[in-house]
mmCIF file of C-alpha atoms in Angstrom:
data_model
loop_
_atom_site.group_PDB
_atom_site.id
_atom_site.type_symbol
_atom_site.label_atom_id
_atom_site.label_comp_id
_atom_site.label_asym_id
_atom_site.label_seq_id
_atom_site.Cartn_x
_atom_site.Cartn_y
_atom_site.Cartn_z
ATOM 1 C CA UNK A 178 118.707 85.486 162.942
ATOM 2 C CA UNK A 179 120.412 82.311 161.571
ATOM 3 C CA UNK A 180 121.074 81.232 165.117
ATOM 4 C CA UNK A 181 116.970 81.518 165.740
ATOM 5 C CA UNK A 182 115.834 79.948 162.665
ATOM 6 C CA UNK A 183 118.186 77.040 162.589
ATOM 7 C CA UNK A 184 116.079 74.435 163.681
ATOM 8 C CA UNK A 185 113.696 75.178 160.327
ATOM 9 C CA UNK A 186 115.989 75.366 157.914
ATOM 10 C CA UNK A 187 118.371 73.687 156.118
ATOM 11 C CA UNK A 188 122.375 74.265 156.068
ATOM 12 C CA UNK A 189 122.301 76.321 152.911
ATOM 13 C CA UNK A 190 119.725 78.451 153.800
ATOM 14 C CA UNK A 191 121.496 79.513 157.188
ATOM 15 C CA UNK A 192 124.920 80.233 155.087
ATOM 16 C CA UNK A 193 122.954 82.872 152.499
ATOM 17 C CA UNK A 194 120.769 84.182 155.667
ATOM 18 C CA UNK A 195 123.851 84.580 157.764
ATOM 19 C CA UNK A 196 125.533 86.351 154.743
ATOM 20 C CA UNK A 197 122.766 88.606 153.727
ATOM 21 C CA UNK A 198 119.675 87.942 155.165
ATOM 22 C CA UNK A 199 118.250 85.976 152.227
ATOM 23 C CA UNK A 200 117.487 82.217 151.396
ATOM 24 C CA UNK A 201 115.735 79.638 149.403
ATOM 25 C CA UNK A 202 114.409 76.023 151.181
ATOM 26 C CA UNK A 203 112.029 73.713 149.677
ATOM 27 C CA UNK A 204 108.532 73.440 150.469
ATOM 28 C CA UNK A 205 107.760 69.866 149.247
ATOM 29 C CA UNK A 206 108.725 68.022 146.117
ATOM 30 C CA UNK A 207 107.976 70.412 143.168
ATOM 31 C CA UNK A 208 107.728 73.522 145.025
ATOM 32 C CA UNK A 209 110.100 76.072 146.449
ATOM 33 C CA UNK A 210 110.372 79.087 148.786
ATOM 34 C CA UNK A 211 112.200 81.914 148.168
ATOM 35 C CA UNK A 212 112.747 85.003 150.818
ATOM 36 C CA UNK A 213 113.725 88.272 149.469
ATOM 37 C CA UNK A 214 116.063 90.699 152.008
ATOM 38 C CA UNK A 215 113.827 93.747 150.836
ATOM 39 C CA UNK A 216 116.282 96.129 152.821
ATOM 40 C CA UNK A 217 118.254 96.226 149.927
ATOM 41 C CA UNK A 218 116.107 98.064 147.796
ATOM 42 C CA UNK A 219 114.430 99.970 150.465
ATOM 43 C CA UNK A 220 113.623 103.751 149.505
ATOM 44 C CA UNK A 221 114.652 104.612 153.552
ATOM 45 C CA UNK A 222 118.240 102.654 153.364
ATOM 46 C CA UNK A 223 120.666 105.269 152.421
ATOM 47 C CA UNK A 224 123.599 102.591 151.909
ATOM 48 C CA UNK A 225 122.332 102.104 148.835
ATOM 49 C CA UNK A 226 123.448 105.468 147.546
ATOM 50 C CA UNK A 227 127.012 103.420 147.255
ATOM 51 C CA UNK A 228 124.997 100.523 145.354
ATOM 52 C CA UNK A 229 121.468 100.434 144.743
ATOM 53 C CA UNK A 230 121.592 98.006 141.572
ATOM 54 C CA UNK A 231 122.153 94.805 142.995
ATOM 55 C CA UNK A 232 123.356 95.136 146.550
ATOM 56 C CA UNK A 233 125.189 91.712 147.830
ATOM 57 C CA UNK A 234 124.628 90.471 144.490
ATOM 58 C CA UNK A 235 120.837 89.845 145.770
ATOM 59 C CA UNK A 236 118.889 89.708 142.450
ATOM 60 C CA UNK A 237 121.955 87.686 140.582
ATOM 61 C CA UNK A 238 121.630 84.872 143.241
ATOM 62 C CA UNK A 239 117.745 85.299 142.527
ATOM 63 C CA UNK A 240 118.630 84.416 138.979
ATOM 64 C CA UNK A 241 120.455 81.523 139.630
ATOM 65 C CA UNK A 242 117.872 79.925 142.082
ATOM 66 C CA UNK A 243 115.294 80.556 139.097
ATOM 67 C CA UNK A 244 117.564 79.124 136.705
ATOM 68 C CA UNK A 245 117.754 75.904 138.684
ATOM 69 C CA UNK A 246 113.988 75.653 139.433
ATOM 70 C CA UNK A 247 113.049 76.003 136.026
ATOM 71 C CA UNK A 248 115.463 72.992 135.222
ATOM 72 C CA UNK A 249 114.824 70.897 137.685
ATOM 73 C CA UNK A 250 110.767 71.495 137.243
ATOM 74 C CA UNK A 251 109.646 73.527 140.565
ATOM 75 C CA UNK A 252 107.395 76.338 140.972
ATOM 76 C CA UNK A 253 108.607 79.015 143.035
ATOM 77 C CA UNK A 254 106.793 81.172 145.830
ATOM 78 C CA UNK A 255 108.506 84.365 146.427
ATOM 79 C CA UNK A 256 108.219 86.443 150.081
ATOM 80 C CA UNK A 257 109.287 89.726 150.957
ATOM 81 C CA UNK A 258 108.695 92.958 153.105
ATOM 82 C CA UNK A 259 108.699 95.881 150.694
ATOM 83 C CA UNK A 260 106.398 94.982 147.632
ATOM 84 C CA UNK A 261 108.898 95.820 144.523
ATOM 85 C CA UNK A 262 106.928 98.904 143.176
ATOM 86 C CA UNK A 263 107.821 100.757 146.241
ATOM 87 C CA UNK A 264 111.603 99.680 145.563
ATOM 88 C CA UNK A 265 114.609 101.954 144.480
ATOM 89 C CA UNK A 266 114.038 102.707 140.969
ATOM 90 C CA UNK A 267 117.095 100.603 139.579
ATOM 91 C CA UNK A 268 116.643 97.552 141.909
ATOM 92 C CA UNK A 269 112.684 97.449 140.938
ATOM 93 C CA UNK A 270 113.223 97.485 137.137
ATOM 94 C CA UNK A 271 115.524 94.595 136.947
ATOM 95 C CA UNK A 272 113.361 92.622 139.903
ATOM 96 C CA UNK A 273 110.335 93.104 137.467
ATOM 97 C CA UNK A 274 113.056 91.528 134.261
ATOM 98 C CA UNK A 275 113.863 88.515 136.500
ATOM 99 C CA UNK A 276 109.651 87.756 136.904
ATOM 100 C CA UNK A 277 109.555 88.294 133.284
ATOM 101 C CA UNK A 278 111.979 86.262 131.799
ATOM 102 C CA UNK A 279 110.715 83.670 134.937
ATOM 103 C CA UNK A 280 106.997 83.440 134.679
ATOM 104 C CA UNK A 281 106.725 80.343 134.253
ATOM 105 C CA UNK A 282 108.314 79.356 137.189
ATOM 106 C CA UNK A 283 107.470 82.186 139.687
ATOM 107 C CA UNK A 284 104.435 80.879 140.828
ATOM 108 C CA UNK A 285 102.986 83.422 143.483
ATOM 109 C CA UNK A 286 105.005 86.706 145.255
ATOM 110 C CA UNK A 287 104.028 87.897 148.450
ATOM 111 C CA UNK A 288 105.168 91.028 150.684
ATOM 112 C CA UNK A 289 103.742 93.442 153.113
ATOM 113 C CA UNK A 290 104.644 96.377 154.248
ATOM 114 C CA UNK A 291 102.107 98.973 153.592
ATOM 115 C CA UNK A 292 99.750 97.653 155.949
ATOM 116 C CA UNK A 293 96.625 97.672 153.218
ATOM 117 C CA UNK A 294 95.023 95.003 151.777
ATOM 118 C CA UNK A 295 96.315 95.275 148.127
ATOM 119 C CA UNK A 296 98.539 93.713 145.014
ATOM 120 C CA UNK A 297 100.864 94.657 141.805
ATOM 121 C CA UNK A 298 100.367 93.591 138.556
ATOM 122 C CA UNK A 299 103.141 92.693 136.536
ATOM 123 C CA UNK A 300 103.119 92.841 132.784
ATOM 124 C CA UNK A 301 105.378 91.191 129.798
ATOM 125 C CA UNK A 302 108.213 93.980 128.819
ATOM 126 C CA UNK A 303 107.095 94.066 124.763
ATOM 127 C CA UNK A 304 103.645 95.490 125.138
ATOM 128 C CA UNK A 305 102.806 96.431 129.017
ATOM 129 C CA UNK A 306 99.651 94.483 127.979
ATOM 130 C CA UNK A 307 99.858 90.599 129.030
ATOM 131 C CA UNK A 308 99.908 90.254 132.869
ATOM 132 C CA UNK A 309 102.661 87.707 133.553
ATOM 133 C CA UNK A 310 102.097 87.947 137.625
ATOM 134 C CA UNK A 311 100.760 89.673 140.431
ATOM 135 C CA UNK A 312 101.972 90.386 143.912
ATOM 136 C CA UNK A 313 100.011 89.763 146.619
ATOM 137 C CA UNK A 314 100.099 92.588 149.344
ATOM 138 C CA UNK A 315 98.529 91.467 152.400
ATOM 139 C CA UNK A 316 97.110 94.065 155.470
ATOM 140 C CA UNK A 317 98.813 93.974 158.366
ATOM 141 C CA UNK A 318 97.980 92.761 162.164
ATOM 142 C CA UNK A 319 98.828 96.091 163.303
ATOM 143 C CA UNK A 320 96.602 99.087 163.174
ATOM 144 C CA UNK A 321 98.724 101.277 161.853
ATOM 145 C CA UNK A 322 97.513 103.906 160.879
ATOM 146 C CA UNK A 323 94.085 104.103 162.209
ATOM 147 C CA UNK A 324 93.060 100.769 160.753
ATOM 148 C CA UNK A 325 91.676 97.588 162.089
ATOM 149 C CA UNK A 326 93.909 94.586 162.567
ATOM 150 C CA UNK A 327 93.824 92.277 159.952
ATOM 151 C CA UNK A 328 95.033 88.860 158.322
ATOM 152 C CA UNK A 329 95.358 87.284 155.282
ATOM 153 C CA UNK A 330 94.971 82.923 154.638
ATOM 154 C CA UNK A 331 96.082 81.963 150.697
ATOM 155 C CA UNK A 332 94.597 79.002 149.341
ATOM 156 C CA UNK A 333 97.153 77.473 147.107
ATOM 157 C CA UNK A 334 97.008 74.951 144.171
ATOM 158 C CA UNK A 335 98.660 71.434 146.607
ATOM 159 C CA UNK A 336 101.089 68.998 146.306
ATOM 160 C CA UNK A 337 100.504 66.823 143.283
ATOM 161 C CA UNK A 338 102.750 65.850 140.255
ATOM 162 C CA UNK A 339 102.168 69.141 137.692
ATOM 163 C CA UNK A 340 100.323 71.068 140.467
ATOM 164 C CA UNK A 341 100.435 74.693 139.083
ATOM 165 C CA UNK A 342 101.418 76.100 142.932
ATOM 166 C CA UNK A 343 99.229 79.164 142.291
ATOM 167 C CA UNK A 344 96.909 81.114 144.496
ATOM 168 C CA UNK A 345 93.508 79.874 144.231
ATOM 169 C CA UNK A 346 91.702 82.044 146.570
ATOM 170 C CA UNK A 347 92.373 84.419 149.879
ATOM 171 C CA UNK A 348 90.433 85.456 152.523
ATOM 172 C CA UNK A 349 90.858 88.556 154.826
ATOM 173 C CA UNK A 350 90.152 88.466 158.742
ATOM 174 C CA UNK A 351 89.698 91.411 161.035
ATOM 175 C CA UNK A 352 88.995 92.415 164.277
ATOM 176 C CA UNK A 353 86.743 94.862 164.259
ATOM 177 C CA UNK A 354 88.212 97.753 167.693
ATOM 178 C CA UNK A 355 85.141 99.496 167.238
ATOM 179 C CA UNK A 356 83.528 96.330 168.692
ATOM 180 C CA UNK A 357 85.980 94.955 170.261
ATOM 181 C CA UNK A 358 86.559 97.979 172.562
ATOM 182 C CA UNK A 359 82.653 98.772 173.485
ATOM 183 C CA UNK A 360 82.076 98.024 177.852
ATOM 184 C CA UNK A 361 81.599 93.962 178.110
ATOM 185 C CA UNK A 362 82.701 92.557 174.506
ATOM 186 C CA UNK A 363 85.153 90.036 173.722
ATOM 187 C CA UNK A 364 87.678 90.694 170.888
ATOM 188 C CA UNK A 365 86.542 88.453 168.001
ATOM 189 C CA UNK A 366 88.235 87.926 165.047
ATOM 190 C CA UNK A 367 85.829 86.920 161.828
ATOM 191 C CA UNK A 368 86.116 87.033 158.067
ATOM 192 C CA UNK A 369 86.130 90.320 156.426
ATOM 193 C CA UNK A 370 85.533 88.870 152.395
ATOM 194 C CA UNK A 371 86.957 86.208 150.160
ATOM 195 C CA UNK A 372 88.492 87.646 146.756
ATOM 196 C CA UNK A 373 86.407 85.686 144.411
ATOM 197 C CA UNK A 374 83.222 85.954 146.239
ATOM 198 C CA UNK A 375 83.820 89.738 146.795
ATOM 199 C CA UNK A 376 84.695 90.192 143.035
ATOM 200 C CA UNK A 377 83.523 87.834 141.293
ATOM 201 C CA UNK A 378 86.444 86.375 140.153
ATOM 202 C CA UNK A 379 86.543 83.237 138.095
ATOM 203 C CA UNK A 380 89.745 82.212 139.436
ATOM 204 C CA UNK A 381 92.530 84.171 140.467
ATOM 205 C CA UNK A 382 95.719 84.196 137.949
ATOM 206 C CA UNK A 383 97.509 87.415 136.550
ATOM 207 C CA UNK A 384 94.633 87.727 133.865
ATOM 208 C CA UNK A 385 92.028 87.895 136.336
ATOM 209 C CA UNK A 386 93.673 90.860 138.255
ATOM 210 C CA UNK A 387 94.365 92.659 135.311
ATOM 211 C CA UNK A 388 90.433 92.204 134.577
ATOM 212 C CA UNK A 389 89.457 93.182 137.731
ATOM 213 C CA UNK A 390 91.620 96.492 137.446
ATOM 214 C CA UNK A 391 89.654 97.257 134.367
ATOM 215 C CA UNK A 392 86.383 96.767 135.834
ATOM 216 C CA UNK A 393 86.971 98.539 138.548
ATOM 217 C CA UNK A 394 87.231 101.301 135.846
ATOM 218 C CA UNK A 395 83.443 101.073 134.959
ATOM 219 C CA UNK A 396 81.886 99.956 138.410
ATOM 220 C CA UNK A 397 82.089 102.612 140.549
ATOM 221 C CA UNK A 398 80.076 99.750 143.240
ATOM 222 C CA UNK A 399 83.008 97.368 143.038
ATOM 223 C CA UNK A 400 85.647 99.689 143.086
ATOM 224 C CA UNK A 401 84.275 101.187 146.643
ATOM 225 C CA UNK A 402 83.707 97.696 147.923
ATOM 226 C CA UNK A 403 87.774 97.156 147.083
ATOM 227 C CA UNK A 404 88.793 100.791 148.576
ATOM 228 C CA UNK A 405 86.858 99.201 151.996
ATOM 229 C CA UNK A 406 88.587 95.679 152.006
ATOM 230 C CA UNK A 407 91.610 98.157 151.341
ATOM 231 C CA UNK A 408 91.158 99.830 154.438
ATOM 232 C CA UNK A 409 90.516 96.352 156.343
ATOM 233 C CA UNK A 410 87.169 97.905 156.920
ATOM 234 C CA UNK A 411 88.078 101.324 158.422
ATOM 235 C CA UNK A 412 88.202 103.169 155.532
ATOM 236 C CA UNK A 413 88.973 106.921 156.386
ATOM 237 C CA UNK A 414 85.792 109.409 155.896
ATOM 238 C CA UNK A 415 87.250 111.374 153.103
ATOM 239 C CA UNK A 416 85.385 109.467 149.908
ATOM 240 C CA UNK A 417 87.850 107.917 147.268
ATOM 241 C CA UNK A 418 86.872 110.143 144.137
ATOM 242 C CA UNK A 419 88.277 110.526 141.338
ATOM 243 C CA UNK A 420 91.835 111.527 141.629
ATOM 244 C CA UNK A 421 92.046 109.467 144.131
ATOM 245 C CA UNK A 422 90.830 106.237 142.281
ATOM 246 C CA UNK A 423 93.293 107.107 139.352
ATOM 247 C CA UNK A 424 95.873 106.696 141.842
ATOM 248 C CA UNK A 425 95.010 104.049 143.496
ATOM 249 C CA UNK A 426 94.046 101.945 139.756
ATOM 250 C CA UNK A 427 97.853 103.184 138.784
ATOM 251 C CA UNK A 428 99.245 101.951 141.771
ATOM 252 C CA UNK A 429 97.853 98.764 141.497
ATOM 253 C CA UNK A 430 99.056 98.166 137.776
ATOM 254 C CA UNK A 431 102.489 99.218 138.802
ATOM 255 C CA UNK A 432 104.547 96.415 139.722
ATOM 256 C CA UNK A 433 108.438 98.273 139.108
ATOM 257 C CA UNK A 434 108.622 101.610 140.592
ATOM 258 C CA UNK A 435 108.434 104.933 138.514
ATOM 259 C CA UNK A 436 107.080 103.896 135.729
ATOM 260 C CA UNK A 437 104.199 106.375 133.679
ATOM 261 C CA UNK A 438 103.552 104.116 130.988
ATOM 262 C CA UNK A 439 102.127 101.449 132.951
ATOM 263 C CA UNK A 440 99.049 103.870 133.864
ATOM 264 C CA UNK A 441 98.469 104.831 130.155
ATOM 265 C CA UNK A 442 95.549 102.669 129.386
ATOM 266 C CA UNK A 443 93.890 103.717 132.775
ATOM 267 C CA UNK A 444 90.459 105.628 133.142
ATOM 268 C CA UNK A 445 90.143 108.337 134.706
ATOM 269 C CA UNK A 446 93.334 110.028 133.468
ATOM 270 C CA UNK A 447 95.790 111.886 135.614
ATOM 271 C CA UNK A 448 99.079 113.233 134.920
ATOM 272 C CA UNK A 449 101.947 110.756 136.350
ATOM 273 C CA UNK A 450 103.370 113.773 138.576
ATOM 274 C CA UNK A 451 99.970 114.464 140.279
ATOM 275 C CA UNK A 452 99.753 110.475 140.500
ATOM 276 C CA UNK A 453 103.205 110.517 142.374
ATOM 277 C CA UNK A 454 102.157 113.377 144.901
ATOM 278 C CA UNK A 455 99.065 111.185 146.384
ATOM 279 C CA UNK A 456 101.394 107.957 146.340
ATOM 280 C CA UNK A 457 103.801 110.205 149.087
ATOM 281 C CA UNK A 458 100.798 111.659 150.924
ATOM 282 C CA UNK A 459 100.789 107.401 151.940
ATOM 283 C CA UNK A 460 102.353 106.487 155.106
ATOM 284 C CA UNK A 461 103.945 103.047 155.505
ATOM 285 C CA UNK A 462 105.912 101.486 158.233
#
């Protein structure tokens, strides 16, 4: 992998990436990348049964790139596979300490991996109450399982002295199969929704997740038009009621894995266990 990426990035990115398949690069002036090797907190990787805390010392380098962003005045962008809520238990609790004690610098996390159009919440440690960051989740270009392909285009605060670096907007594009594969048509990708339009979002920072999350609560209308977008706009024909939505809502405020107390405050109630048994009934890749 170092060998393939080597003409994009720079000699100390290749060492860490050749070492354990993780790096950090700057973007521009004021803002910096940082790739996560998600294998090594991956529910699926039984190595970790030796070490599942920090394996390859992982979240400790995190730490120290963090530490030197904040001092020298970047924003970070974080990308990964496995978003961290679907993480080893151990690995996922002290990823979601690191974004605490960092929000100020973390400026946006993205990851994939469950092929939905989706995001985490993360909260502050004291009170599970002040969102400190979300993670963006974005659908895949494959269809599976049984969806349509999809892609997702961030708009991003830009490169200016105290630019904030923070998601501004996304939009979701799909190509629709049903139409695509009917006698004579051309596949045509087009946009699917834009999150602000779609939600009526006033912007789009931790806060205005969280908000969302609690609307969704109350408006049964918006919360269907989010389990479609979900889907990429396939969603299966078995309705989303209301075990389901609990799930879902819980899912979606859960940004470490394992964790009941983060779906407390959520309407309607379900016990954490029953919670748990529709997260496995979810097949990712």
């Amino acid at each position: 992998m170092a060998e393939a990426w080597q003409d994009w990035l720079p000699p100390a990115a290749l060492k860490t990436l050749r070492a354990a398949g993780f790096y950090t690069a700057q973007v521009w002036p004021g803002l910096r990348l940082v790739s996560l090797n998600m294998n090594f907190c991956s529910q699926a990787n039984f190595w970790l049964l030796i070490n599942s805390t920090d394996p390859a010392g992982q979240l400790q380098w995190l730490v120290g790139v963090l530490e030197a962003a904040e001092r020298d005045g970047e924003k970070v962008h974080i990308i990964g596979h496995i978003p961290p809520a679907h993480c080893l238990r151990s690995w996922s609790w002290n990823y979601y300490r690191i974004v605490n004690r960092f929000e100020g610098t973390i400026a946006a996390q993205f990851f994939g991996h469950t092929h939905v159009d989706e995001f985490e919440m993360f909260y502050d440690e004291e009170t599970l109450t002040r969102p400190v960051s979300v993670a963006f989740v974005a659908p895949s270009v494959t269809t599976y399982i049984n969806l349509n392909p999809g892609y997702r285009v961030y708009e991003v605060d830009g490169s200016y002295p105290s630019s904030s670096h923070a998601v501004l907007d996304h939009e979701t594009f799909i190509l629709n199969l049903t139409e695509a594969n009917a006698p004579g048509a051309e596949p045509r990708w087009q946009r699917l929704y834009g999150a602000r339009e779609a939600y009526g979002m006033a912007s789009t920072f931790p806060t205005d997740w969280d908000l969302l999350i609690r609307r969704f609560q109350d408006d049964e209308r918006l919360f269907q038009r989010f389990w479609y977008h979900f889907h990429k706009g396939h969603p299966p024909r078995e309705p989303c009621l209301e075990a389901c939505k609990a799930a879902l809502l819980c899912a979606l405020r859960t940004g470490r894995s394992a964790d009941p107390n983060l779906c407390r405050p959520l309407r309607p109630a379900r016990p954490f266990r029953q919670i748990q048994e529709f997260w496995r009934q979810r097949r990712l890749c």
